GROMACS .gro file of C-alpha atoms in nm:
model
  407
    1MET     CA    1   1.170  -5.635   0.653
    2LEU     CA    2   0.798  -5.576   0.717
    3ARG     CA    3   0.881  -5.256   0.898
    4ARG     CA    4   1.074  -5.134   0.596
    5LEU     CA    5   0.782  -5.218   0.366
    6ASN     CA    6   0.539  -5.043   0.594
    7GLY     CA    7   0.775  -4.747   0.599
    8TRP     CA    8   0.738  -4.672   0.228
    9PHE     CA    9   0.471  -4.902   0.082
   10ILE     CA   10   0.168  -4.781   0.279
   11PRO     CA   11   0.245  -4.407   0.225
   12ALA     CA   12   0.304  -4.477  -0.143
   13VAL     CA   13  -0.032  -4.651  -0.179
   14ALA     CA   14  -0.204  -4.371   0.010
   15PHE     CA   15  -0.037  -4.112  -0.212
   16PHE     CA   16  -0.142  -4.304  -0.526
   17PHE     CA   17  -0.508  -4.318  -0.429
   18ALA     CA   18  -0.510  -3.957  -0.314
   19SER     CA   19  -0.352  -3.833  -0.636
   20SER     CA   20  -0.593  -4.046  -0.841
   21CYS     CA   21  -0.893  -3.896  -0.667
   22TYR     CA   22  -0.775  -3.538  -0.685
   23GLY     CA   23  -0.639  -3.573  -1.038
   24ALA     CA   24  -0.948  -3.733  -1.183
   25ALA     CA   25  -1.122  -3.527  -1.449
   26PRO     CA   26  -1.442  -3.371  -1.321
   27THR     CA   27  -1.757  -3.528  -1.460
   28GLU     CA   28  -1.968  -3.322  -1.695
   29PRO     CA   29  -2.312  -3.215  -1.570
   30PRO     CA   30  -2.588  -3.439  -1.713
   31ALA     CA   31  -2.779  -3.138  -1.851
   32ALA     CA   32  -2.707  -2.799  -2.008
   33LEU     CA   33  -2.901  -2.476  -2.056
   34ILE     CA   34  -2.853  -2.277  -2.377
   35LEU     CA   35  -2.962  -1.919  -2.451
   36ALA     CA   36  -3.025  -1.815  -2.810
   37PRO     CA   37  -2.965  -1.611  -3.015
   38LYS     CA   38  -2.611  -1.530  -2.908
   39ASP     CA   39  -2.612  -1.172  -3.047
   40VAL     CA   40  -2.905  -0.937  -2.991
   41GLU     CA   41  -2.933  -0.572  -3.095
   42MET     CA   42  -3.226  -0.349  -3.009
   43VAL     CA   43  -3.321   0.015  -2.978
   44LYS     CA   44  -3.343   0.179  -2.636
   45GLY     CA   45  -3.691   0.113  -2.495
   46GLY     CA   46  -3.745  -0.191  -2.716
   47SER     CA   47  -3.788  -0.561  -2.635
   48ALA     CA   48  -3.631  -0.880  -2.763
   49PRO     CA   49  -3.731  -1.245  -2.700
   50LEU     CA   50  -3.473  -1.507  -2.603
   51VAL     CA   51  -3.515  -1.884  -2.609
   52LEU     CA   52  -3.382  -2.089  -2.317
   53THR     CA   53  -3.345  -2.456  -2.414
   54LEU     CA   54  -3.259  -2.758  -2.199
   55ARG     CA   55  -3.023  -3.025  -2.332
   56GLY     CA   56  -3.050  -3.340  -2.122
   57GLU     CA   57  -3.282  -3.395  -1.825
   58ILE     CA   58  -3.321  -3.239  -1.483
   59THR     CA   59  -3.443  -3.482  -1.216
   60SER     CA   60  -3.434  -3.230  -0.932
   61CYS     CA   61  -3.488  -2.857  -0.893
   62VAL     CA   62  -3.242  -2.579  -0.978
   63ASN     CA   63  -3.275  -2.206  -0.922
   64VAL     CA   64  -3.207  -1.990  -1.232
   65THR     CA   65  -3.079  -1.632  -1.200
   66PHE     CA   66  -2.948  -1.373  -1.450
   67THR     CA   67  -2.665  -1.119  -1.435
   68SER     CA   68  -2.541  -0.851  -1.677
   69GLU     CA   69  -2.173  -0.761  -1.714
   70PRO     CA   70  -2.029  -0.502  -1.723
   71LYS     CA   71  -2.354  -0.309  -1.675
   72GLN     CA   72  -2.729  -0.353  -1.655
   73LEU     CA   73  -2.903  -0.241  -1.977
   74THR     CA   74  -3.243  -0.408  -1.926
   75GLU     CA   75  -3.509  -0.450  -1.664
   76GLU     CA   76  -3.395  -0.709  -1.410
   77LEU     CA   77  -3.501  -1.062  -1.495
   78GLU     CA   78  -3.677  -1.243  -1.213
   79PRO     CA   79  -3.518  -1.569  -1.089
   80PHE     CA   80  -3.721  -1.887  -1.126
   81TRP     CA   81  -3.706  -2.261  -1.052
   82LEU     CA   82  -3.670  -2.547  -1.300
   83CYS     CA   83  -3.789  -2.886  -1.178
   84ASP     CA   84  -3.801  -3.229  -1.345
   85ALA     CA   85  -3.762  -3.092  -1.699
   86GLU     CA   86  -3.712  -3.316  -2.004
   87ASN     CA   87  -3.463  -3.288  -2.288
   88GLY     CA   88  -3.561  -3.026  -2.546
   89THR     CA   89  -3.786  -2.825  -2.315
   90SER     CA   90  -3.768  -2.453  -2.392
   91TRP     CA   91  -3.880  -2.134  -2.225
   92GLN     CA   92  -3.909  -1.775  -2.353
   93VAL     CA   93  -3.722  -1.494  -2.181
   94ILE     CA   94  -3.808  -1.131  -2.267
   95LEU     CA   95  -3.545  -0.855  -2.246
   96ASN     CA   96  -3.675  -0.499  -2.205
   97SER     CA   97  -3.400  -0.242  -2.266
   98THR     CA   98  -3.366   0.068  -2.052
   99THR     CA   99  -3.015   0.201  -2.122
  100VAL     CA  100  -2.786   0.235  -2.424
  101GLY     CA  101  -2.465   0.032  -2.432
  102LYS     CA  102  -2.314  -0.316  -2.466
  103THR     CA  103  -2.322  -0.598  -2.214
  104VAL     CA  104  -2.329  -0.975  -2.173
  105VAL     CA  105  -2.635  -1.133  -2.011
  106ARG     CA  106  -2.542  -1.457  -1.831
  107LEU     CA  107  -2.750  -1.730  -1.672
  108HIS     CA  108  -2.651  -1.899  -1.343
  109THR     CA  109  -2.794  -2.200  -1.158
  110LEU     CA  110  -2.798  -2.313  -0.794
  111PRO     CA  111  -2.693  -2.556  -0.666
  112PRO     CA  112  -2.385  -2.547  -0.894
  113GLY     CA  113  -2.268  -2.849  -1.091
  114LEU     CA  114  -2.610  -2.994  -1.174
  115VAL     CA  115  -2.657  -2.802  -1.499
  116SER     CA  116  -2.394  -2.662  -1.737
  117THR     CA  117  -2.440  -2.292  -1.817
  118GLU     CA  118  -2.135  -2.253  -2.042
  119ASP     CA  119  -2.353  -2.159  -2.344
  120ALA     CA  120  -2.615  -1.973  -2.143
  121PHE     CA  121  -2.516  -1.619  -2.236
  122VAL     CA  122  -2.618  -1.346  -2.483
  123ARG     CA  123  -2.418  -1.051  -2.617
  124LEU     CA  124  -2.659  -0.758  -2.597
  125ALA     CA  125  -2.626  -0.422  -2.774
  126VAL     CA  126  -2.874  -0.141  -2.714
  127ILE     CA  127  -2.843   0.151  -2.960
  128VAL     CA  128  -2.976   0.504  -2.991
  129ASP     CA  129  -3.076   0.498  -3.360
  130PRO     CA  130  -3.043   0.213  -3.616
  131GLY     CA  131  -2.999   0.476  -3.888
  132LEU     CA  132  -2.661   0.568  -3.739
  133ASN     CA  133  -2.548   0.209  -3.783
  134VAL     CA  134  -2.651   0.218  -4.150
  135PHE     CA  135  -2.462   0.544  -4.199
  136GLY     CA  136  -2.164   0.386  -4.025
  137ASP     CA  137  -2.174   0.094  -4.271
  138VAL     CA  138  -2.179   0.341  -4.562
  139LEU     CA  139  -1.877   0.521  -4.418
  140GLY     CA  140  -1.706   0.185  -4.383
  141TRP     CA  141  -1.749   0.107  -4.752
  142VAL     CA  142  -1.640   0.457  -4.857
  143TYR     CA  143  -1.317   0.458  -4.656
  144THR     CA  144  -1.240   0.102  -4.768
  145ILE     CA  145  -1.281   0.203  -5.134
  146ALA     CA  146  -1.071   0.516  -5.075
  147TRP     CA  147  -0.789   0.310  -4.925
  148ASP     CA  148  -0.819   0.056  -5.208
  149ILE     CA  149  -0.794   0.319  -5.481
  150SER     CA  150  -0.510   0.502  -5.304
  151PHE     CA  151  -0.255   0.252  -5.438
  152PHE     CA  152  -0.326   0.325  -5.806
  153PRO     CA  153  -0.214   0.692  -5.835
  154GLN     CA  154   0.147   0.610  -5.745
  155ILE     CA  155   0.160   0.320  -5.991
  156VAL     CA  156   0.016   0.538  -6.270
  157HIS     CA  157   0.245   0.827  -6.172
  158ASN     CA  158   0.552   0.606  -6.205
  159TRP     CA  159   0.429   0.465  -6.536
  160ARG     CA  160   0.365   0.808  -6.691
  161ARG     CA  161   0.706   0.941  -6.586
  162ARG     CA  162   0.884   0.614  -6.665
  163SER     CA  163   1.075   0.699  -6.350
  164VAL     CA  164   1.075   0.631  -5.976
  165ILE     CA  165   1.302   0.925  -5.889
  166GLY     CA  166   1.165   1.092  -5.578
  167LEU     CA  167   1.003   0.773  -5.443
  168SER     CA  168   1.150   0.637  -5.119
  169PHE     CA  169   1.254   0.271  -5.142
  170ASP     CA  170   1.238   0.249  -4.760
  171TYR     CA  171   0.868   0.337  -4.776
  172LEU     CA  172   0.804   0.052  -5.021
  173ALA     CA  173   1.004  -0.198  -4.814
  174PHE     CA  174   0.819  -0.109  -4.493
  175ASN     CA  175   0.485  -0.119  -4.675
  176PHE     CA  176   0.548  -0.468  -4.813
  177ILE     CA  177   0.646  -0.614  -4.474
  178GLY     CA  178   0.356  -0.438  -4.300
  179PHE     CA  179   0.085  -0.560  -4.535
  180PHE     CA  180   0.233  -0.911  -4.546
  181SER     CA  181   0.216  -0.928  -4.165
  182TYR     CA  182  -0.138  -0.790  -4.163
  183PHE     CA  183  -0.245  -1.042  -4.429
  184LEU     CA  184  -0.110  -1.333  -4.222
  185PHE     CA  185  -0.287  -1.203  -3.910
  186ASN     CA  186  -0.628  -1.173  -4.078
  187MET     CA  187  -0.586  -1.498  -4.271
  188GLY     CA  188  -0.506  -1.687  -3.950
  189LEU     CA  189  -0.808  -1.558  -3.759
  190PHE     CA  190  -1.041  -1.607  -4.057
  191TRP     CA  191  -0.932  -1.946  -4.198
  192ILE     CA  192  -0.735  -2.145  -3.939
  193ASP     CA  193  -0.966  -2.336  -3.703
  194GLU     CA  194  -0.698  -2.384  -3.435
  195ILE     CA  195  -0.642  -2.008  -3.410
  196GLN     CA  196  -1.016  -1.944  -3.386
  197ALA     CA  197  -1.045  -2.209  -3.112
  198GLU     CA  198  -0.766  -2.040  -2.913
  199TYR     CA  199  -0.941  -1.705  -2.953
  200PHE     CA  200  -1.272  -1.833  -2.815
  201ASP     CA  201  -1.099  -2.024  -2.534
  202ARG     CA  202  -0.950  -1.692  -2.425
  203ASN     CA  203  -1.266  -1.488  -2.503
  204PRO     CA  204  -1.565  -1.722  -2.453
  205THR     CA  205  -1.820  -1.447  -2.510
  206GLY     CA  206  -1.612  -1.249  -2.758
  207VAL     CA  207  -1.689  -1.171  -3.121
  208LEU     CA  208  -1.438  -1.241  -3.396
  209HIS     CA  209  -1.453  -0.931  -3.614
  210VAL     CA  210  -1.228  -1.051  -3.899
  211ARG     CA  211  -1.423  -1.087  -4.224
  212LEU     CA  212  -1.334  -1.195  -4.577
  213ASN     CA  213  -1.278  -0.835  -4.690
  214ASP     CA  214  -1.024  -0.799  -4.406
  215VAL     CA  215  -0.825  -1.080  -4.568
  216ILE     CA  216  -0.863  -0.957  -4.926
  217PHE     CA  217  -0.761  -0.594  -4.860
  218PRO     CA  218  -0.405  -0.659  -4.728
  219LEU     CA  219  -0.353  -0.917  -5.003
  220TYR     CA  220  -0.460  -0.660  -5.262
  221ALA     CA  221  -0.234  -0.397  -5.099
  222LEU     CA  222   0.052  -0.646  -5.103
  223VAL     CA  223   0.011  -0.702  -5.478
  224CYS     CA  224  -0.001  -0.326  -5.547
  225THR     CA  225   0.311  -0.267  -5.337
  226ALA     CA  226   0.488  -0.551  -5.520
  227ALA     CA  227   0.395  -0.381  -5.850
  228GLN     CA  228   0.556  -0.056  -5.732
  229ILE     CA  229   0.869  -0.245  -5.624
  230ALA     CA  230   0.884  -0.408  -5.968
  231GLN     CA  231   0.868  -0.061  -6.127
  232CYS     CA  232   1.180   0.034  -5.930
  233PHE     CA  233   1.375  -0.232  -6.118
  234VAL     CA  234   1.246  -0.124  -6.459
  235TYR     CA  235   1.210   0.255  -6.459
  236GLU     CA  236   1.471   0.527  -6.426
  237ARG     CA  237   1.614   0.587  -6.080
  238GLU     CA  238   1.901   0.778  -5.925
  239PRO     CA  239   2.227   0.595  -5.850
  240GLN     CA  240   2.193   0.659  -5.476
  241GLN     CA  241   1.832   0.533  -5.461
  242ARG     CA  242   1.831   0.216  -5.252
  243VAL     CA  243   1.695   0.070  -4.931
  244SER     CA  244   1.881   0.237  -4.643
  245THR     CA  245   2.081   0.051  -4.380
  246THR     CA  246   1.843   0.175  -4.109
  247CYS     CA  247   1.545   0.030  -4.294
  248ARG     CA  248   1.725  -0.301  -4.341
  249ILE     CA  249   1.807  -0.328  -3.970
  250ILE     CA  250   1.452  -0.245  -3.858
  251SER     CA  251   1.299  -0.481  -4.116
  252ALA     CA  252   1.535  -0.762  -4.018
  253ALA     CA  253   1.457  -0.713  -3.648
  254LEU     CA  254   1.081  -0.735  -3.709
  255ILE     CA  255   1.113  -1.042  -3.931
  256VAL     CA  256   1.345  -1.217  -3.685
  257SER     CA  257   1.104  -1.142  -3.399
  258ALA     CA  258   0.826  -1.321  -3.588
  259LEU     CA  259   1.055  -1.618  -3.663
  260VAL     CA  260   1.158  -1.638  -3.297
  261GLY     CA  261   0.789  -1.648  -3.209
  262CYS     CA  262   0.747  -1.950  -3.438
  263VAL     CA  263   1.015  -2.128  -3.234
  264LEU     CA  264   0.891  -2.019  -2.890
  265VAL     CA  265   0.521  -2.100  -2.928
  266PRO     CA  266   0.564  -2.481  -2.954
  267SER     CA  267   0.812  -2.486  -2.662
  268VAL     CA  268   0.652  -2.240  -2.415
  269LYS     CA  269   0.318  -2.352  -2.271
  270SER     CA  270   0.203  -2.003  -2.178
  271LEU     CA  271   0.232  -1.886  -2.540
  272LEU     CA  272  -0.030  -1.963  -2.803
  273TRP     CA  273  -0.022  -1.938  -3.179
  274LEU     CA  274  -0.287  -1.669  -3.129
  275ASP     CA  275  -0.025  -1.457  -2.950
  276LEU     CA  276   0.210  -1.488  -3.247
  277PHE     CA  277  -0.064  -1.376  -3.487
  278TYR     CA  278  -0.143  -1.080  -3.265
  279TRP     CA  279   0.226  -0.989  -3.275
  280LEU     CA  280   0.201  -0.985  -3.656
  281SER     CA  281  -0.076  -0.725  -3.627
  282TYR     CA  282   0.146  -0.519  -3.394
  283ILE     CA  283   0.424  -0.536  -3.653
  284LYS     CA  284   0.183  -0.375  -3.898
  285LEU     CA  285   0.106  -0.100  -3.646
  286ILE     CA  286   0.477  -0.039  -3.577
  287ILE     CA  287   0.549  -0.013  -3.948
  288THR     CA  288   0.259   0.228  -4.002
  289ALA     CA  289   0.412   0.450  -3.732
  290ILE     CA  290   0.745   0.475  -3.919
  291LYS     CA  291   0.686   0.401  -4.287
  292TYR     CA  292   0.594   0.758  -4.392
  293THR     CA  293   0.908   0.910  -4.237
  294PRO     CA  294   1.150   0.804  -4.516
  295GLN     CA  295   0.928   0.963  -4.783
  296LEU     CA  296   0.898   1.287  -4.585
  297TRP     CA  297   1.276   1.293  -4.553
  298GLU     CA  298   1.319   1.220  -4.926
  299ASN     CA  299   1.094   1.516  -5.012
  300TYR     CA  300   1.283   1.739  -4.767
  301GLN     CA  301   1.623   1.651  -4.910
  302ARG     CA  302   1.511   1.710  -5.268
  303LYS     CA  303   1.300   2.015  -5.170
  304SER     CA  304   1.034   1.870  -5.397
  305THR     CA  305   0.743   1.625  -5.395
  306ALA     CA  306   0.798   1.522  -5.756
  307GLY     CA  307   0.783   1.145  -5.784
  308TRP     CA  308   0.535   1.119  -5.494
  309SER     CA  309   0.169   1.120  -5.605
  310ILE     CA  310  -0.038   1.369  -5.406
  311TYR     CA  311  -0.357   1.185  -5.511
  312GLN     CA  312  -0.237   0.886  -5.312
  313VAL     CA  313  -0.207   1.114  -5.009
  314ILE     CA  314  -0.554   1.264  -5.060
  315LEU     CA  315  -0.717   0.920  -5.078
  316ASP     CA  316  -0.520   0.790  -4.780
  317PHE     CA  317  -0.619   1.098  -4.577
  318THR     CA  318  -0.984   1.047  -4.677
  319GLY     CA  319  -0.977   0.681  -4.572
  320GLY     CA  320  -0.816   0.754  -4.236
  321SER     CA  321  -1.056   1.041  -4.158
  322LEU     CA  322  -1.370   0.843  -4.244
  323SER     CA  323  -1.241   0.545  -4.046
  324LEU     CA  324  -1.212   0.759  -3.731
  325ILE     CA  325  -1.549   0.924  -3.792
  326GLN     CA  326  -1.707   0.579  -3.815
  327MET     CA  327  -1.546   0.469  -3.488
  328PHE     CA  328  -1.673   0.774  -3.297
  329LEU     CA  329  -2.017   0.751  -3.461
  330LEU     CA  330  -2.068   0.388  -3.359
  331ALA     CA  331  -1.923   0.447  -3.012
  332GLY     CA  332  -2.177   0.725  -2.961
  333ASN     CA  333  -2.462   0.513  -3.091
  334TYR     CA  334  -2.379   0.241  -2.836
  335ASP     CA  335  -2.269   0.488  -2.566
  336ASP     CA  336  -1.951   0.277  -2.550
  337TRP     CA  337  -1.662   0.522  -2.582
  338PHE     CA  338  -1.418   0.277  -2.427
  339SER     CA  339  -1.462   0.052  -2.734
  340ILE     CA  340  -1.254   0.304  -2.932
  341LEU     CA  341  -0.952   0.198  -2.727
  342THR     CA  342  -1.024  -0.175  -2.764
  343ASP     CA  343  -0.931  -0.166  -3.132
  344PRO     CA  344  -0.584  -0.006  -3.118
  345ALA     CA  345  -0.490  -0.122  -3.469
  346LYS     CA  346  -0.779   0.058  -3.640
  347LEU     CA  347  -0.747   0.365  -3.417
  348GLY     CA  348  -0.371   0.379  -3.469
  349LEU     CA  349  -0.390   0.334  -3.847
  350GLY     CA  350  -0.645   0.615  -3.877
  351LEU     CA  351  -0.459   0.862  -3.654
  352LEU     CA  352  -0.117   0.791  -3.802
  353SER     CA  353  -0.234   0.821  -4.163
  354ILE     CA  354  -0.397   1.158  -4.089
  355PHE     CA  355  -0.095   1.283  -3.894
  356PHE     CA  356   0.163   1.206  -4.164
  357ASN     CA  357  -0.060   1.305  -4.455
  358ILE     CA  358  -0.096   1.654  -4.307
  359PHE     CA  359   0.283   1.691  -4.338
  360PHE     CA  360   0.268   1.570  -4.699
  361PHE     CA  361   0.004   1.836  -4.770
  362ILE     CA  362   0.227   2.103  -4.615
  363GLN     CA  363   0.522   1.990  -4.825
  364HIS     CA  364   0.328   1.969  -5.151
  365TYR     CA  365   0.102   2.276  -5.127
  366CYS     CA  366   0.315   2.510  -4.914
  367LEU     CA  367   0.686   2.439  -4.882
  368TYR     CA  368   0.764   2.296  -5.225
  369LYS     CA  369   0.463   2.415  -5.421
  370ASN     CA  370   0.652   2.572  -5.712
  371SER     CA  371   0.980   2.388  -5.673
  372GLU     CA  372   0.952   2.205  -6.006
  373LYS     CA  373   0.841   2.518  -6.193
  374ARG     CA  374   1.130   2.717  -6.049
  375LYS     CA  375   1.370   2.441  -6.142
  376GLN     CA  376   1.242   2.422  -6.499
  377SER     CA  377   1.241   2.802  -6.529
  378ALA     CA  378   1.600   2.822  -6.409
  379GLU     CA  379   1.706   2.555  -6.656
  380SER     CA  380   1.520   2.729  -6.942
  381GLY     CA  381   1.672   3.068  -6.850
  382HIS     CA  382   2.017   2.917  -6.851
  383LEU     CA  383   1.963   2.763  -7.195
  384GLU     CA  384   1.814   3.082  -7.341
  385LYS     CA  385   2.106   3.282  -7.207
  386ASN     CA  386   2.341   3.059  -7.402
  387GLY     CA  387   2.125   3.076  -7.714
  388GLU     CA  388   2.031   2.710  -7.691
  389LEU     CA  389   1.658   2.732  -7.628
  390LYS     CA  390   1.383   2.952  -7.762
  391ASN     CA  391   1.009   2.887  -7.742
  392GLY     CA  392   1.081   2.538  -7.616
  393LYS     CA  393   1.301   2.445  -7.918
  394GLU     CA  394   1.675   2.412  -7.947
  395THR     CA  395   1.822   2.696  -8.160
  396SER     CA  396   2.150   2.862  -8.233
  397PRO     CA  397   2.247   3.216  -8.340
  398ASN     CA  398   2.311   3.094  -8.695
  399ASN     CA  399   1.970   2.942  -8.756
  400LEU     CA  400   1.748   3.211  -8.602
  401PRO     CA  401   1.449   3.290  -8.824
  402ASP     CA  402   1.483   3.583  -9.067
  403PHE     CA  403   1.215   3.848  -9.002
  404SER     CA  404   1.331   4.089  -9.279
  405THR     CA  405   1.070   3.966  -9.525
  406HIS     CA  406   0.793   4.076  -9.286
  407MET     CA  407   0.917   4.432  -9.255
   0.00000   0.00000   0.00000
């Protein structure tokens, strides 16, 4: 009996203690070093002071060193020793910039484990000229206003004509789904604390670029698109005008993919709610890549751009162009051309809007420039030939004016 107990009891006890030791949560270091401020911007050749603060106490000595990733933009900071420091002690660290770009300056300590350095980092940006940043901000406001105003011409155009003939219903359907997805994405990253926490867990030194205007714009665009959809139910339209089967299938697939994500995230550990919100932003990018095609096809079939406001196209083209100019301007000011590729949504929206708007310009000003005039002229000629129209008024051979009194 004892042999049997020894056969399983002693290994079980050993396994229990071993797993308890290895599975125990690591203790937090008794002290922490913090660098502030977290974001620093300076001109090439300039200097900026940082404050290094100790939280807790150090009862021994630690060696402090600095590194810059991905590249060195300042003069190298000399390592130094901290010994027997009290809580709240602070030191000043001076950064002297030498090269333009963006980097993260991190602090490290040896021996490891005595002091936490989780918050001992600074995001550093060294620029060529601060005036370029101001000009970039101006461009940002201009292209935002241009994109905001671009929704009104189509609404006014429909209202004046009391008709939506010539307007693609597929375009409106795609637009509504795209802006709704984009609104949810920005709202999540701006307002939901859990999503923000997941973002910073994945990007500890990252910057969350979503601002309040990023939330308001897609909401505003959503309302304007809904207004255009409402006009389709009220104003005159052709019998065959409807949302196509292709559009319905694509829209359903995108919506179902988002709903599947809502089911998968709680059940799959490797997936975060942040991933689902990023997928919503990709849905917006996918829709932007295809939403203009139905309207181009509608214009081609009718050999006319009537019903499609060219002023909307002009404003959309202006917004997309200025958005790209701003991206390249800021990338040049920071000598960080790779950053253009790190924002695929903005880059894609700008390029796609310019690409498709060029085709709208070709249709409106070249291919179908006088299509409406030719159509009206042909109709007028046909009526005049039958004695039904003269000088824009309906007439007949029996009620033509008598010119004999003027002879």
